[in-house]
Coordinates of C-alpha atoms and ligand atoms in Angstrom, one line a residue:
M9 CA 53.0 204.4 32.2
D10 CA 52.1 208.1 32.3
F11 CA 50.1 207.9 29.1
L12 CA 47.7 205.5 30.7
I13 CA 46.7 208.0 33.4
P14 CA 43.6 210.0 32.5
E15 CA 44.2 213.8 32.2
E16 CA 41.6 214.6 34.9
I17 CA 43.4 212.3 37.4
K18 CA 46.8 214.0 36.6
K19 CA 45.1 217.4 37.0
I20 CA 43.9 216.5 40.6
C21 CA 47.5 215.6 41.5
T22 CA 49.1 218.6 39.9
S23 CA 46.6 221.0 41.5
L24 CA 47.6 219.7 45.0
Q25 CA 51.3 219.7 44.1
S26 CA 51.1 223.3 42.8
A27 CA 49.6 224.3 46.2
G28 CA 52.7 222.9 47.9
F29 CA 51.4 219.4 48.9
E30 CA 52.6 216.0 47.9
A31 CA 50.0 213.9 45.9
C32 CA 50.5 210.5 44.4
L33 CA 48.5 207.7 42.8
V34 CA 48.4 204.8 45.3
G35 CA 47.1 201.3 45.8
G36 CA 45.0 199.2 43.4
C37 CA 45.1 201.8 40.5
L38 CA 48.9 201.9 40.5
R39 CA 49.1 198.1 40.8
D40 CA 46.8 197.8 37.8
L41 CA 48.7 200.4 35.8
L42 CA 51.9 198.5 36.4
L43 CA 50.2 195.4 35.2
Q44 CA 49.1 197.3 32.1
K45 CA 45.4 196.9 33.1
E46 CA 42.8 199.6 33.2
P47 CA 42.1 200.5 36.8
H48 CA 38.4 200.6 37.8
D49 CA 38.8 203.1 40.6
W50 CA 41.4 205.8 41.4
D51 CA 43.0 206.5 44.7
I52 CA 45.2 209.5 45.5
T53 CA 47.1 209.9 48.7
T54 CA 48.3 213.4 49.8
S55 CA 50.1 215.2 52.5
A56 CA 47.3 217.8 52.5
L57 CA 44.8 217.6 55.4
P58 CA 41.2 216.9 54.3
K59 CA 40.2 220.6 54.7
Q60 CA 43.2 221.7 52.6
T61 CA 42.4 219.1 49.9
E62 CA 38.9 220.4 49.7
E63 CA 40.0 224.0 49.6
V64 CA 42.5 223.4 46.8
L65 CA 40.4 221.1 44.7
S66 CA 36.9 222.6 45.1
K67 CA 38.1 225.5 42.9
E68 CA 38.1 223.2 39.9
F69 CA 36.1 220.1 40.9
Y70 CA 33.0 219.1 42.7
C71 CA 34.2 217.6 46.0
R72 CA 32.3 215.6 48.6
E73 CA 33.5 214.6 52.1
T74 CA 33.0 210.8 52.0
G75 CA 34.9 209.8 55.1
I76 CA 36.3 213.0 56.6
Q77 CA 37.2 211.3 59.9
H78 CA 39.4 208.9 57.8
G79 CA 40.6 211.8 55.7
T80 CA 38.8 210.9 52.4
I81 CA 37.4 213.4 49.9
T82 CA 35.8 212.1 46.7
V83 CA 36.6 214.4 43.8
F84 CA 34.5 214.4 40.7
A85 CA 36.1 215.4 37.4
D86 CA 34.3 215.3 34.0
N87 CA 33.9 211.6 33.5
I88 CA 35.8 210.2 36.4
S89 CA 36.1 210.4 40.1
A90 CA 38.9 209.8 42.6
E91 CA 39.2 209.3 46.3
V92 CA 41.8 211.6 47.8
T93 CA 43.0 210.6 51.2
T94 CA 45.4 212.2 53.6
Y95 CA 48.5 210.3 54.5
R96 CA 47.5 208.5 57.7
I97 CA 48.6 206.0 60.3
D98 CA 45.9 203.7 61.6
G99 CA 45.4 203.2 65.4
N100 CA 44.4 200.0 67.2
Y101 CA 41.9 197.6 65.6
S102 CA 39.8 196.3 68.5
D103 CA 37.1 194.9 66.2
H104 CA 39.5 193.1 63.7
R105 CA 38.1 195.2 61.0
R106 CA 38.4 199.0 61.4
P107 CA 40.9 201.2 63.2
D108 CA 39.6 202.8 66.4
T109 CA 41.4 206.0 65.5
V110 CA 43.4 207.4 62.6
L111 CA 46.3 209.9 62.8
F112 CA 47.3 212.1 59.9
T113 CA 50.9 212.1 59.0
R114 CA 53.3 214.1 56.7
N115 CA 55.2 210.9 55.8
L116 CA 54.2 208.9 52.7
T117 CA 56.0 205.7 53.8
E118 CA 54.0 205.7 57.1
D119 CA 50.9 205.8 54.9
L120 CA 52.1 202.9 52.7
K121 CA 53.0 200.9 55.8
R122 CA 49.3 200.6 56.9
R123 CA 48.3 199.1 53.5
D124 CA 47.6 195.4 53.2
F125 CA 50.0 193.8 50.6
T126 CA 53.3 194.9 49.1
I127 CA 51.7 195.1 45.6
N128 CA 49.1 197.6 47.0
A129 CA 51.7 199.7 49.0
M130 CA 53.4 201.7 46.2
A131 CA 52.9 205.3 45.2
W132 CA 53.5 207.2 42.0
D133 CA 54.0 210.9 41.4
G134 CA 56.2 210.7 38.3
T135 CA 58.6 208.5 40.3
L136 CA 57.8 205.3 42.1
T137 CA 57.9 205.0 45.9
D138 CA 58.1 201.3 46.8
P139 CA 59.5 200.8 50.3
F140 CA 58.3 197.1 50.6
G141 CA 59.3 195.6 47.3
G142 CA 55.9 195.7 45.7
Q143 CA 57.2 196.0 42.1
K144 CA 59.4 192.9 42.5
D145 CA 56.5 191.0 44.0
L146 CA 54.3 192.1 41.2
S147 CA 56.7 190.8 38.6
S148 CA 57.2 187.5 40.5
K149 CA 53.4 187.2 40.9
I150 CA 53.4 187.2 44.7
I151 CA 51.0 188.3 47.4
R152 CA 52.9 189.3 50.5
C153 CA 51.7 191.2 53.6
V154 CA 53.3 194.5 54.4
G155 CA 55.0 193.7 57.8
N156 CA 54.1 190.8 60.0
P157 CA 51.2 188.8 58.5
N158 CA 49.7 187.7 61.8
D159 CA 49.5 191.3 63.0
R160 CA 48.0 192.5 59.7
F161 CA 45.3 189.8 59.7
Q162 CA 44.6 190.3 63.4
E163 CA 44.0 194.0 62.6
D164 CA 41.6 193.3 59.8
G165 CA 40.3 189.8 59.1
L166 CA 38.9 190.9 55.7
R167 CA 42.5 191.0 54.5
I168 CA 42.5 187.2 54.5
L169 CA 39.9 187.1 51.8
R170 CA 41.4 190.1 50.0
A171 CA 44.7 188.1 49.8
L172 CA 42.8 185.1 48.4
R173 CA 40.8 187.3 46.0
F174 CA 44.0 188.9 44.6
A175 CA 45.7 185.5 44.3
S176 CA 42.7 184.3 42.3
T177 CA 42.0 187.3 40.1
L178 CA 45.6 188.0 39.3
D179 CA 46.5 184.3 39.3
F180 CA 49.3 185.0 41.8
F181 CA 50.9 182.8 44.6
I182 CA 50.8 183.7 48.2
E183 CA 54.1 183.9 49.9
P184 CA 54.6 181.1 52.4
K185 CA 54.5 183.1 55.7
T186 CA 51.5 185.0 54.5
A187 CA 49.9 181.7 53.4
Q188 CA 50.6 180.1 56.8
S189 CA 49.1 183.0 58.6
I190 CA 46.0 182.9 56.5
H191 CA 45.3 179.3 57.5
Q192 CA 46.2 180.1 61.1
N193 CA 43.9 183.2 61.4
R194 CA 41.0 181.9 59.3
W195 CA 38.6 182.0 62.3
L196 CA 38.9 185.8 62.3
L197 CA 36.5 185.8 59.3
K198 CA 33.8 185.0 61.9
S199 CA 33.9 188.6 62.9
I200 CA 33.6 190.1 59.4
A201 CA 30.3 191.3 58.0
M202 CA 28.8 188.8 55.6
E203 CA 28.2 191.4 52.9
R204 CA 31.9 192.1 52.7
I205 CA 32.7 188.3 52.6
C206 CA 30.2 187.9 49.9
S207 CA 31.5 190.6 47.7
E208 CA 35.1 189.3 48.0
L209 CA 33.9 185.7 47.4
L210 CA 32.0 186.6 44.2
R211 CA 35.1 188.4 42.8
L212 CA 37.4 185.5 43.9
I213 CA 35.4 182.7 42.3
C214 CA 35.4 184.7 39.0
G215 CA 39.2 184.8 39.0
E216 CA 41.5 182.8 36.8
G217 CA 43.0 181.0 39.8
A218 CA 39.7 180.3 41.5
A219 CA 39.8 176.5 41.5
R220 CA 43.4 176.4 42.7
I221 CA 42.7 178.9 45.6
L222 CA 39.5 177.3 46.6
D223 CA 41.3 174.0 46.9
E224 CA 44.5 175.2 48.6
Y225 CA 42.5 177.3 51.1
Q226 CA 39.5 175.1 51.6
D227 CA 39.8 175.3 55.4
V228 CA 39.3 179.1 55.1
F229 CA 36.2 178.9 52.9
F230 CA 34.7 176.2 55.1
V231 CA 34.7 178.8 58.0
F232 CA 31.7 180.5 56.3
L233 CA 30.6 177.7 53.9
P234 CA 30.7 174.7 56.2
E235 CA 28.1 172.9 54.1
L236 CA 30.8 172.3 51.4
L237 CA 33.1 170.4 53.7
P238 CA 31.4 167.0 53.3
E239 CA 32.1 167.2 49.5
T240 CA 35.8 166.6 50.2
K241 CA 35.0 163.3 51.8
C242 CA 32.5 162.1 49.2
P243 CA 33.9 159.7 46.6
Q244 CA 32.0 159.1 43.3
N245 CA 32.7 155.6 42.3
N246 CA 30.8 155.3 39.1
P247 CA 31.5 155.3 35.4
Y248 CA 30.8 159.0 34.9
H249 CA 33.3 160.3 37.5
I250 CA 37.0 160.3 38.1
Y251 CA 37.0 162.9 41.0
D252 CA 35.4 163.1 44.4
V253 CA 32.5 165.6 44.6
W254 CA 34.7 168.6 45.7
H255 CA 37.4 168.2 43.0
H256 CA 34.7 167.5 40.4
T257 CA 33.0 170.8 41.5
L258 CA 36.3 172.7 41.1
K259 CA 36.9 171.3 37.7
A260 CA 33.3 172.2 36.7
L261 CA 33.8 175.7 38.1
E262 CA 36.9 176.3 35.9
N263 CA 34.8 175.4 32.9
V264 CA 31.9 177.8 33.2
P265 CA 32.1 181.5 32.2
P266 CA 33.5 183.7 34.9
T267 CA 30.4 185.5 36.0
P268 CA 29.1 185.5 39.6
D269 CA 25.9 183.6 38.8
R270 CA 27.6 180.8 36.7
R271 CA 30.5 180.4 39.1
L272 CA 28.4 180.4 42.3
A273 CA 25.8 178.0 40.9
T274 CA 28.6 175.7 39.9
L275 CA 30.2 175.9 43.3
L276 CA 27.0 174.9 44.9
H277 CA 25.5 172.6 42.3
D278 CA 26.4 169.2 44.0
I279 CA 26.1 170.4 47.6
G280 CA 23.2 167.9 48.0
K281 CA 25.3 164.9 47.0
P282 CA 26.9 163.9 50.3
S283 CA 23.5 163.5 52.0
C284 CA 22.2 161.4 49.0
H285 CA 25.2 159.1 48.7
T286 CA 24.3 155.4 48.4
T287 CA 26.4 152.5 47.2
D288 CA 24.8 149.6 45.4
K289 CA 25.7 145.9 45.7
N290 CA 28.2 146.3 42.8
G291 CA 30.0 149.0 44.7
I292 CA 28.7 151.8 42.4
D293 CA 27.9 155.1 44.0
H294 CA 24.5 156.9 43.3
F295 CA 23.2 160.3 44.3
H296 CA 19.5 160.1 43.6
G297 CA 17.6 163.4 44.4
H298 CA 20.8 165.4 45.0
G299 CA 19.5 168.4 43.1
K300 CA 16.5 168.7 45.4
A301 CA 18.6 168.0 48.5
G302 CA 20.8 170.9 47.5
V303 CA 17.9 173.4 47.6
S304 CA 17.8 174.0 51.3
L305 CA 21.6 173.9 51.7
S306 CA 22.1 176.5 49.0
Q307 CA 19.3 178.6 50.3
A308 CA 20.9 178.7 53.7
I309 CA 24.2 179.8 52.2
L310 CA 22.8 182.5 50.0
H311 CA 20.8 183.8 52.9
R312 CA 23.9 183.9 55.1
L313 CA 25.8 185.7 52.4
R314 CA 23.0 188.3 52.1
C315 CA 22.6 187.8 48.4
P316 CA 19.7 189.6 46.7
K317 CA 16.6 187.6 46.4
K318 CA 16.4 187.5 42.6
F319 CA 20.0 186.3 42.3
S320 CA 19.5 183.7 45.1
D321 CA 16.4 182.4 43.5
L322 CA 18.2 181.9 40.2
I323 CA 21.1 180.1 41.8
V324 CA 18.8 177.8 43.9
S325 CA 16.8 176.8 40.9
A326 CA 19.9 176.0 38.9
V327 CA 21.1 173.8 41.8
H328 CA 17.7 172.1 41.9
Y329 CA 17.3 171.4 38.2
H330 CA 20.9 171.1 37.0
D331 CA 20.4 167.4 36.3
I332 CA 17.2 167.8 34.3
L333 CA 17.2 166.2 30.9
Y334 CA 18.5 168.4 28.0
T335 CA 18.5 166.8 24.6
D336 CA 18.7 168.4 21.1
D337 CA 15.0 167.9 20.5
E338 CA 13.0 170.9 19.3
H339 CA 10.0 170.2 21.5
L340 CA 12.0 169.5 24.6
I341 CA 14.0 172.7 24.2
R342 CA 10.8 174.7 23.8
R343 CA 9.3 173.1 26.8
R344 CA 12.4 173.8 28.9
L345 CA 12.6 177.4 27.7
Q346 CA 9.0 177.8 28.6
K347 CA 9.2 176.2 32.1
L348 CA 12.6 177.6 33.1
G349 CA 12.6 180.9 31.3
E350 CA 15.6 182.1 29.3
P351 CA 18.0 183.1 32.1
L352 CA 17.7 179.8 34.0
F353 CA 17.7 177.8 30.8
F354 CA 21.1 179.2 29.7
L355 CA 22.5 179.1 33.2
I356 CA 21.7 175.4 33.5
L357 CA 23.2 174.9 30.0
D358 CA 26.5 176.5 31.1
L359 CA 26.4 174.5 34.3
K360 CA 25.9 171.3 32.3
R361 CA 28.9 172.2 30.2
G362 CA 31.0 172.7 33.3
D363 CA 29.6 169.5 34.9
T364 CA 30.5 167.5 31.8
A365 CA 34.0 168.9 31.7
G366 CA 34.5 167.8 35.3
Q367 CA 33.4 164.2 34.6
N368 CA 35.1 161.2 33.0
P369 CA 36.6 162.3 29.6
L370 CA 34.9 159.3 28.1
Y371 CA 31.7 161.4 28.1
F372 CA 33.1 164.6 26.7
S373 CA 31.2 164.1 23.4
R374 CA 28.2 165.3 25.4
L375 CA 29.7 168.8 25.1
E376 CA 29.0 168.8 21.4
E377 CA 25.4 168.0 22.1
L378 CA 25.2 170.9 24.6
N379 CA 26.6 173.2 22.0
R380 CA 24.0 172.0 19.5
I381 CA 21.2 172.6 22.1
E382 CA 22.5 176.2 22.6
T383 CA 22.4 176.9 18.8
H384 CA 19.0 175.4 18.5
A385 CA 17.6 177.3 21.5
Q386 CA 19.0 180.6 20.1
K387 CA 17.4 179.9 16.8
I388 CA 14.0 179.2 18.5
I389 CA 14.3 182.5 20.3
A390 CA 15.5 184.5 17.3
E391 CA 12.5 183.2 15.2
G392 CA 10.2 184.4 18.0
N393 CA 8.8 180.8 18.3
C394 CA 6.2 180.6 20.9
F395 CA 7.2 179.3 24.3
S396 CA 5.6 181.5 26.9
L397 CA 2.0 182.6 27.6
K398 CA 3.0 186.2 26.6
Q399 CA 3.8 185.0 23.1
L400 CA 0.6 182.9 22.7
A401 CA -1.6 184.4 20.0
V402 CA -4.7 184.3 22.2
N403 CA -5.2 185.9 25.6
G404 CA -8.0 186.0 28.3
N405 CA -10.1 188.4 26.3
D406 CA -10.1 186.2 23.2
L407 CA -11.3 183.3 25.4
L408 CA -14.1 185.5 26.8
N409 CA -15.1 186.4 23.3
A410 CA -15.2 182.7 22.5
G411 CA -17.6 182.1 25.3
V412 CA -15.3 181.0 28.2
S413 CA -16.6 182.3 31.5
P414 CA -14.1 184.3 33.6
G415 CA -12.3 182.5 36.4
P416 CA -9.4 180.2 37.2
Q417 CA -10.2 177.9 34.2
M418 CA -8.9 180.7 31.9
G419 CA -5.3 180.1 33.0
K420 CA -5.7 176.4 32.6
I421 CA -7.1 176.7 29.1
L422 CA -4.3 179.1 28.1
R423 CA -1.6 176.7 29.4
F424 CA -3.4 173.8 27.6
L425 CA -3.2 175.8 24.3
L426 CA 0.5 176.8 25.0
E427 CA 1.3 173.1 25.5
A428 CA -0.4 172.4 22.1
V429 CA 1.7 175.0 20.4
I430 CA 5.0 173.9 22.0
S431 CA 4.3 170.2 21.1
G432 CA 3.6 171.3 17.5
Q433 CA -0.1 170.2 17.6
C434 CA -1.5 173.6 16.8
A435 CA -0.2 176.7 15.0
N436 CA 0.2 179.9 17.1
T437 CA -2.6 181.9 15.4
K438 CA -5.8 183.1 17.0
S439 CA -8.3 181.3 14.8
E440 CA -6.5 178.0 14.9
L441 CA -6.1 178.2 18.7
I442 CA -9.8 179.0 19.3
Q443 CA -10.8 176.1 17.0
Y444 CA -8.3 173.8 18.7
Y445 CA -9.8 174.8 22.1
Q446 CA -13.3 174.2 20.9
T447 CA -12.5 170.7 19.5
N448 CA -9.9 169.3 21.9
F449 CA -10.5 170.8 25.3
S450 CA -12.7 168.9 27.7
E451 CA -14.0 169.8 31.1
D452 CA -12.0 166.9 32.4
D453 CA -8.9 168.9 31.7
L454 CA -10.0 171.3 34.3
L455 CA -10.0 168.7 37.1
Ligands
LIG501 P1 40.2 196.7 43.9 O1 39.8 198.2 43.7 O2 40.5 196.0 42.6 O3 39.2 196.0 44.8 P2 42.2 197.7 45.5 O4 43.5 197.2 46.0 O5 42.3 199.0 44.8 O6 41.6 196.6 44.7 P3 40.5 199.2 47.2 O7 39.5 198.7 48.2 O8 40.1 200.0 46.1 O9 41.3 197.9 46.7 O10 41.6 199.9 48.1 C1 42.6 200.8 47.6 C2 43.9 200.6 48.4 O11 43.6 200.8 49.8 C3 44.4 199.2 48.4 O12 45.2 199.0 47.2 C4 45.3 199.1 49.6 O13 46.5 199.9 49.5 C5 44.4 199.9 50.6 N1 43.4 199.0 51.3 C6 42.2 198.7 50.9 N2 41.6 197.9 51.8 C7 42.5 197.6 52.7 C8 42.6 196.8 53.9 N3 41.5 196.1 54.3 N4 43.7 196.9 54.7 C9 44.8 197.6 54.3 N5 44.8 198.3 53.2 C10 43.7 198.4 52.4
LIG502 MG1 40.7 200.1 44.0

């Protein structure tokens, strides 16, 4: 494993050790190394007090006090940084999130005891310190709290979502006592900042085990996403479907790429269905207008989760338009690209793939058409074929030169010409567009 640790990180540890302190890799980076994965951040735990850490390491590295009261110094080496934290014991957690006080200690095991899960409570300084069986749990793919799960979740409710996130991203199981305690303590999530919930949720839904965890712990997710609960009680008795709305959604989610926008749009795509549910005289269920009905529900969720506006707008539009007609027709593809823009066009395309994979297998041939649509759309884009006003060969100045007076009609004429190019009625060249305008545009088009 040693060869997987960057030299700079080793150097930080050996500098502290040469000065007489203990220093070990700890937490997520060690867990990832043991799983043969590349860690994305580096945590070092040390017996040195923060001031001592700084004194030793600032001779060789740039150091910044990032959380001195919690004992953390961020150390910057050439291409990498590490958080170096003094061994500590956490005091009471009166807000279910952060310790009121922290005590520094000289004992590594005391420091490991305050950590959330056994797989995150190991340390490495050339030998492994593993007082809670983390390595065994790692190889058995188990998430287990260090100590009594009820106490650990009461201390910090965010650990509930961290457990579910690790179970999803690592595709692990949650040990029964820890699992039971997660269900029992789910309401603690009410006191956790939405930003923290959101960042855990986005990582969780991108994990390999996302659908399984969302289903097994639906009661936990419905604490902060109550709008999804009616999906579990909404059957879809029609030829296209074999699942209720919730299980269809989970199947769809598994079948879209694991990026936050794809996965979240899919999680929310049918949120409008329960409120649009009707059953006809033949007993067939319909959901007319469910895309539109999903707009306000998904807006409320994204607002609650404090998602950035641009990201939210994309997701809400995908929910709104996910059922819009997509066929492998050149003009239709161009029109969709123009109206939706490339990011939304391809997001909806992925969503449609997931949606189809979550339907009755009788209709899986639709997936081939969606693949053809993608190839076709990519060809249109690669060829630089016109589908936005920016790419139109005339602009406002050209219209002025052709005698159009300035004002709102300009935009209407440009859109009229764009439509002509998209539908193949006029070539995208300046002279042909001006001529097309002069012969085909009437004042009535301005009304
Ligand atoms: P990742 O970096 O992939 O999110 P991680 O486990 O490294 O996972 P960090 O937030 O980087 O998570 O935290 C590093 C370590 O600090 C954890 O492995 C764990 O030992 C400890 N830790 C982090 N958050 C908590 C918490 N809420 N409660 C207890 N220990 C925690
Ligand atoms: Mg980490």
